[in-house]
Amino acid sequence: VPLPQHIQTVDPAHAWRLLNTGATVLVSATHGGRSNVMAAAWNMALDYAPVPKVAVVIDKSTFTRGLIESSGRFALGAPTQGIADATYTLGSLSGRDAPGANKLDALGINWFVPEGLHDTPPLVAGCAGWLLCERIAEPHIESTYDLFLGRICAAWADERAFINGKFKPIEQIPPALRTIHHLGGGEFVVPGAQVKAQSGGWK
Ligand SMILES: Cc1cc2nc3c(=O)[nH]c(=O)nc-3n(C[C@H](O)[C@H](O)[C@H](O)COP(=O)(O)O)c2cc1C
């Protein structure tokens, strides 16, 4: 059966863009007096019970990866439209080249660490939420696929976007606090509509 004319082949190297990658995240890590943050669009939730887990691709070329390997911890932030430029910058420049020990400070990007925590990766201000994770060491998938797994040990969220364990209806979230979803090349989609599906029955 010939393909309809409006259906074109896609280079498999571009096919990932067809999948709805979830919200882009900011991955932060700290070790030996150095703190760093990078952007990662290739991330996913892996489980929610009994042990909540995440997965994220962290390339060997990144400075962040060495800090995660050394410290055994990382944090994920869900950046928003309000910090889209900062997110793209964090994903375009390496902390290896930063003047100073903290890429965020070198870029003038605000961050915080919750009270009472020490040696904690910086949480980037302006995210909708943050997850603090302990690395689940899986040397084979880390070296072969650059895939890092983490156990979520604490999380925080901006109550203007996420409350009682879930995102508010999208129209109630101020546009600046909506998550950003990477299409490639610094283009992001921001959620603008929400639909409630009804489960159907067998026909
Ligand atoms: C929107 C966006 C998404 C990205 N997603 C990923 C990703 O999922 N995994 C990855 O290894 N690098 C990803 N990158 C590239 C890193 O963020 C980039 O290499 C960064 O400069 C590494 O910083 P670092 O060397 O300071 O750790 C992404 C970049 C951008 C702009």
PDB file of N, CA, C and O and ligand atoms in Angstrom, residues 36-42 57-59 62-64 88 90-95 103 182 188, ligand 1:
ATOM      1  N   ASN A  36      27.572  22.319  40.014  1.00  0.00           N
ATOM      2  CA  ASN A  36      27.311  22.477  38.584  1.00  0.00           C
ATOM      3  C   ASN A  36      25.885  22.082  38.229  1.00  0.00           C
ATOM      4  O   ASN A  36      25.237  21.325  38.955  1.00  0.00           O
ATOM      5  N   VAL A  37      25.413  22.627  37.125  1.00  0.00           N
ATOM      6  CA  VAL A  37      24.060  22.327  36.646  1.00  0.00           C
ATOM      7  C   VAL A  37      24.088  22.228  35.126  1.00  0.00           C
ATOM      8  O   VAL A  37      24.767  23.029  34.465  1.00  0.00           O
ATOM      9  N   MET A  38      23.371  21.259  34.577  1.00  0.00           N
ATOM     10  CA  MET A  38      23.209  21.141  33.123  1.00  0.00           C
ATOM     11  C   MET A  38      21.733  20.873  32.799  1.00  0.00           C
ATOM     12  O   MET A  38      20.966  20.461  33.674  1.00  0.00           O
ATOM     13  N   ALA A  39      21.353  21.097  31.558  1.00  0.00           N
ATOM     14  CA  ALA A  39      19.987  20.785  31.114  1.00  0.00           C
ATOM     15  C   ALA A  39      19.950  19.343  30.623  1.00  0.00           C
ATOM     16  O   ALA A  39      20.927  18.847  30.055  1.00  0.00           O
ATOM     17  N   ALA A  40      18.818  18.661  30.821  1.00  0.00           N
ATOM     18  CA  ALA A  40      18.641  17.305  30.285  1.00  0.00           C
ATOM     19  C   ALA A  40      17.181  17.097  29.875  1.00  0.00           C
ATOM     20  O   ALA A  40      16.287  17.048  30.722  1.00  0.00           O
ATOM     21  N   ALA A  41      16.982  16.982  28.571  1.00  0.00           N
ATOM     22  CA  ALA A  41      15.626  16.735  28.060  1.00  0.00           C
ATOM     23  C   ALA A  41      15.291  15.249  28.111  1.00  0.00           C
ATOM     24  O   ALA A  41      14.120  14.882  28.124  1.00  0.00           O
ATOM     25  N   TRP A  42      16.321  14.418  28.103  1.00  0.00           N
ATOM     26  CA  TRP A  42      16.103  12.973  28.066  1.00  0.00           C
ATOM     27  C   TRP A  42      16.054  12.436  29.492  1.00  0.00           C
ATOM     28  O   TRP A  42      17.063  12.003  30.041  1.00  0.00           O
ATOM     29  N   VAL A  57      19.578  10.793  31.089  1.00  0.00           N
ATOM     30  CA  VAL A  57      20.770  10.584  30.260  1.00  0.00           C
ATOM     31  C   VAL A  57      21.767  11.714  30.532  1.00  0.00           C
ATOM     32  O   VAL A  57      21.430  12.888  30.399  1.00  0.00           O
ATOM     33  N   ILE A  58      22.979  11.321  30.921  1.00  0.00           N
ATOM     34  CA  ILE A  58      24.017  12.315  31.239  1.00  0.00           C
ATOM     35  C   ILE A  58      25.277  11.933  30.469  1.00  0.00           C
ATOM     36  O   ILE A  58      25.969  10.953  30.806  1.00  0.00           O
ATOM     37  N   ASP A  59      25.542  12.693  29.446  1.00  0.00           N
ATOM     38  CA  ASP A  59      26.629  12.364  28.516  1.00  0.00           C
ATOM     39  C   ASP A  59      28.002  12.413  29.196  1.00  0.00           C
ATOM     40  O   ASP A  59      28.209  13.179  30.148  1.00  0.00           O
ATOM     41  N   THR A  62      29.925  15.742  29.784  1.00  0.00           N
ATOM     42  CA  THR A  62      29.479  16.807  30.698  1.00  0.00           C
ATOM     43  C   THR A  62      30.331  16.857  31.959  1.00  0.00           C
ATOM     44  O   THR A  62      30.825  15.829  32.445  1.00  0.00           O
ATOM     45  N   PHE A  63      30.457  18.046  32.495  1.00  0.00           N
ATOM     46  CA  PHE A  63      31.177  18.238  33.753  1.00  0.00           C
ATOM     47  C   PHE A  63      30.336  17.710  34.921  1.00  0.00           C
ATOM     48  O   PHE A  63      30.853  17.169  35.894  1.00  0.00           O
ATOM     49  N   THR A  64      29.016  17.840  34.780  1.00  0.00           N
ATOM     50  CA  THR A  64      28.091  17.397  35.829  1.00  0.00           C
ATOM     51  C   THR A  64      28.291  15.909  36.149  1.00  0.00           C
ATOM     52  O   THR A  64      28.220  15.503  37.314  1.00  0.00           O
ATOM     53  N   TYR A  88      18.472  27.124  28.676  1.00  0.00           N
ATOM     54  CA  TYR A  88      19.197  26.900  27.413  1.00  0.00           C
ATOM     55  C   TYR A  88      20.684  27.222  27.589  1.00  0.00           C
ATOM     56  O   TYR A  88      21.551  26.516  27.066  1.00  0.00           O
ATOM     57  N   LEU A  90      22.401  26.982  30.402  1.00  0.00           N
ATOM     58  CA  LEU A  90      23.008  25.905  31.204  1.00  0.00           C
ATOM     59  C   LEU A  90      23.235  24.651  30.370  1.00  0.00           C
ATOM     60  O   LEU A  90      24.096  23.823  30.698  1.00  0.00           O
ATOM     61  N   GLY A  91      22.451  24.514  29.295  1.00  0.00           N
ATOM     62  CA  GLY A  91      22.612  23.367  28.406  1.00  0.00           C
ATOM     63  C   GLY A  91      23.532  23.645  27.229  1.00  0.00           C
ATOM     64  O   GLY A  91      23.729  22.769  26.382  1.00  0.00           O
ATOM     65  N   SER A  92      24.051  24.856  27.152  1.00  0.00           N
ATOM     66  CA  SER A  92      24.907  25.220  26.016  1.00  0.00           C
ATOM     67  C   SER A  92      26.356  25.477  26.420  1.00  0.00           C
ATOM     68  O   SER A  92      27.252  25.399  25.589  1.00  0.00           O
ATOM     69  N   LEU A  93      26.569  25.808  27.684  1.00  0.00           N
ATOM     70  CA  LEU A  93      27.925  26.098  28.166  1.00  0.00           C
ATOM     71  C   LEU A  93      28.313  25.055  29.201  1.00  0.00           C
ATOM     72  O   LEU A  93      27.453  24.586  29.955  1.00  0.00           O
ATOM     73  N   SER A  94      29.603  24.710  29.263  1.00  0.00           N
ATOM     74  CA  SER A  94      30.043  23.733  30.257  1.00  0.00           C
ATOM     75  C   SER A  94      30.652  24.417  31.470  1.00  0.00           C
ATOM     76  O   SER A  94      31.464  25.345  31.329  1.00  0.00           O
ATOM     77  N   GLY A  95      30.299  23.879  32.644  1.00  0.00           N
ATOM     78  CA  GLY A  95      30.878  24.371  33.892  1.00  0.00           C
ATOM     79  C   GLY A  95      32.385  24.192  33.934  1.00  0.00           C
ATOM     80  O   GLY A  95      33.076  24.854  34.702  1.00  0.00           O
ATOM     81  N   LYS A 103      28.961  27.137  38.350  1.00  0.00           N
ATOM     82  CA  LYS A 103      28.474  27.570  37.028  1.00  0.00           C
ATOM     83  C   LYS A 103      27.303  28.541  37.162  1.00  0.00           C
ATOM     84  O   LYS A 103      27.186  29.499  36.386  1.00  0.00           O
ATOM     85  N   HIS A 182      11.389  20.352  25.506  1.00  0.00           N
ATOM     86  CA  HIS A 182      12.321  20.677  24.431  1.00  0.00           C
ATOM     87  C   HIS A 182      11.987  19.977  23.122  1.00  0.00           C
ATOM     88  O   HIS A 182      11.736  18.771  23.095  1.00  0.00           O
ATOM     89  N   PHE A 188      11.198  25.309  22.641  1.00  0.00           N
ATOM     90  CA  PHE A 188      10.453  24.603  23.688  1.00  0.00           C
ATOM     91  C   PHE A 188       8.958  24.765  23.470  1.00  0.00           C
ATOM     92  O   PHE A 188       8.495  25.793  22.962  1.00  0.00           O
TER      93      PHE A 188
HETATM   94  C1  LIG B   1      17.378  21.777  26.191  1.00  0.00           C
HETATM   95  C2  LIG B   1      18.613  20.925  26.341  1.00  0.00           C
HETATM   96  C3  LIG B   1      18.486  19.584  26.670  1.00  0.00           C
HETATM   97  C4  LIG B   1      19.610  18.784  26.850  1.00  0.00           C
HETATM   98  N1  LIG B   1      19.451  17.470  27.196  1.00  0.00           N
HETATM   99  C5  LIG B   1      20.535  16.708  27.479  1.00  0.00           C
HETATM  100  C6  LIG B   1      20.375  15.370  27.959  1.00  0.00           C
HETATM  101  O1  LIG B   1      19.262  14.854  28.120  1.00  0.00           O
HETATM  102  N2  LIG B   1      21.491  14.669  28.259  1.00  0.00           N
HETATM  103  C7  LIG B   1      22.755  15.205  28.101  1.00  0.00           C
HETATM  104  O2  LIG B   1      23.741  14.520  28.404  1.00  0.00           O
HETATM  105  N3  LIG B   1      22.932  16.470  27.655  1.00  0.00           N
HETATM  106  C8  LIG B   1      21.846  17.229  27.365  1.00  0.00           C
HETATM  107  N4  LIG B   1      22.009  18.528  26.950  1.00  0.00           N
HETATM  108  C9  LIG B   1      23.373  19.064  26.818  1.00  0.00           C
HETATM  109  C10 LIG B   1      24.006  19.466  28.168  1.00  0.00           C
HETATM  110  O3  LIG B   1      23.074  20.221  28.957  1.00  0.00           O
HETATM  111  C11 LIG B   1      25.258  20.277  27.858  1.00  0.00           C
HETATM  112  O4  LIG B   1      26.230  19.405  27.309  1.00  0.00           O
HETATM  113  C12 LIG B   1      25.814  21.048  29.035  1.00  0.00           C
HETATM  114  O5  LIG B   1      26.601  22.083  28.529  1.00  0.00           O
HETATM  115  C13 LIG B   1      26.646  20.214  29.976  1.00  0.00           C
HETATM  116  O6  LIG B   1      27.062  21.069  31.015  1.00  0.00           O
HETATM  117  P1  LIG B   1      28.247  20.732  32.005  1.00  0.00           P
HETATM  118  O7  LIG B   1      29.466  20.359  31.177  1.00  0.00           O
HETATM  119  O8  LIG B   1      28.456  22.002  32.776  1.00  0.00           O
HETATM  120  O9  LIG B   1      27.804  19.593  32.865  1.00  0.00           O
HETATM  121  C14 LIG B   1      20.906  19.342  26.710  1.00  0.00           C
HETATM  122  C15 LIG B   1      21.038  20.689  26.343  1.00  0.00           C
HETATM  123  C16 LIG B   1      19.907  21.464  26.156  1.00  0.00           C
HETATM  124  C17 LIG B   1      20.062  22.913  25.776  1.00  0.00           C
END
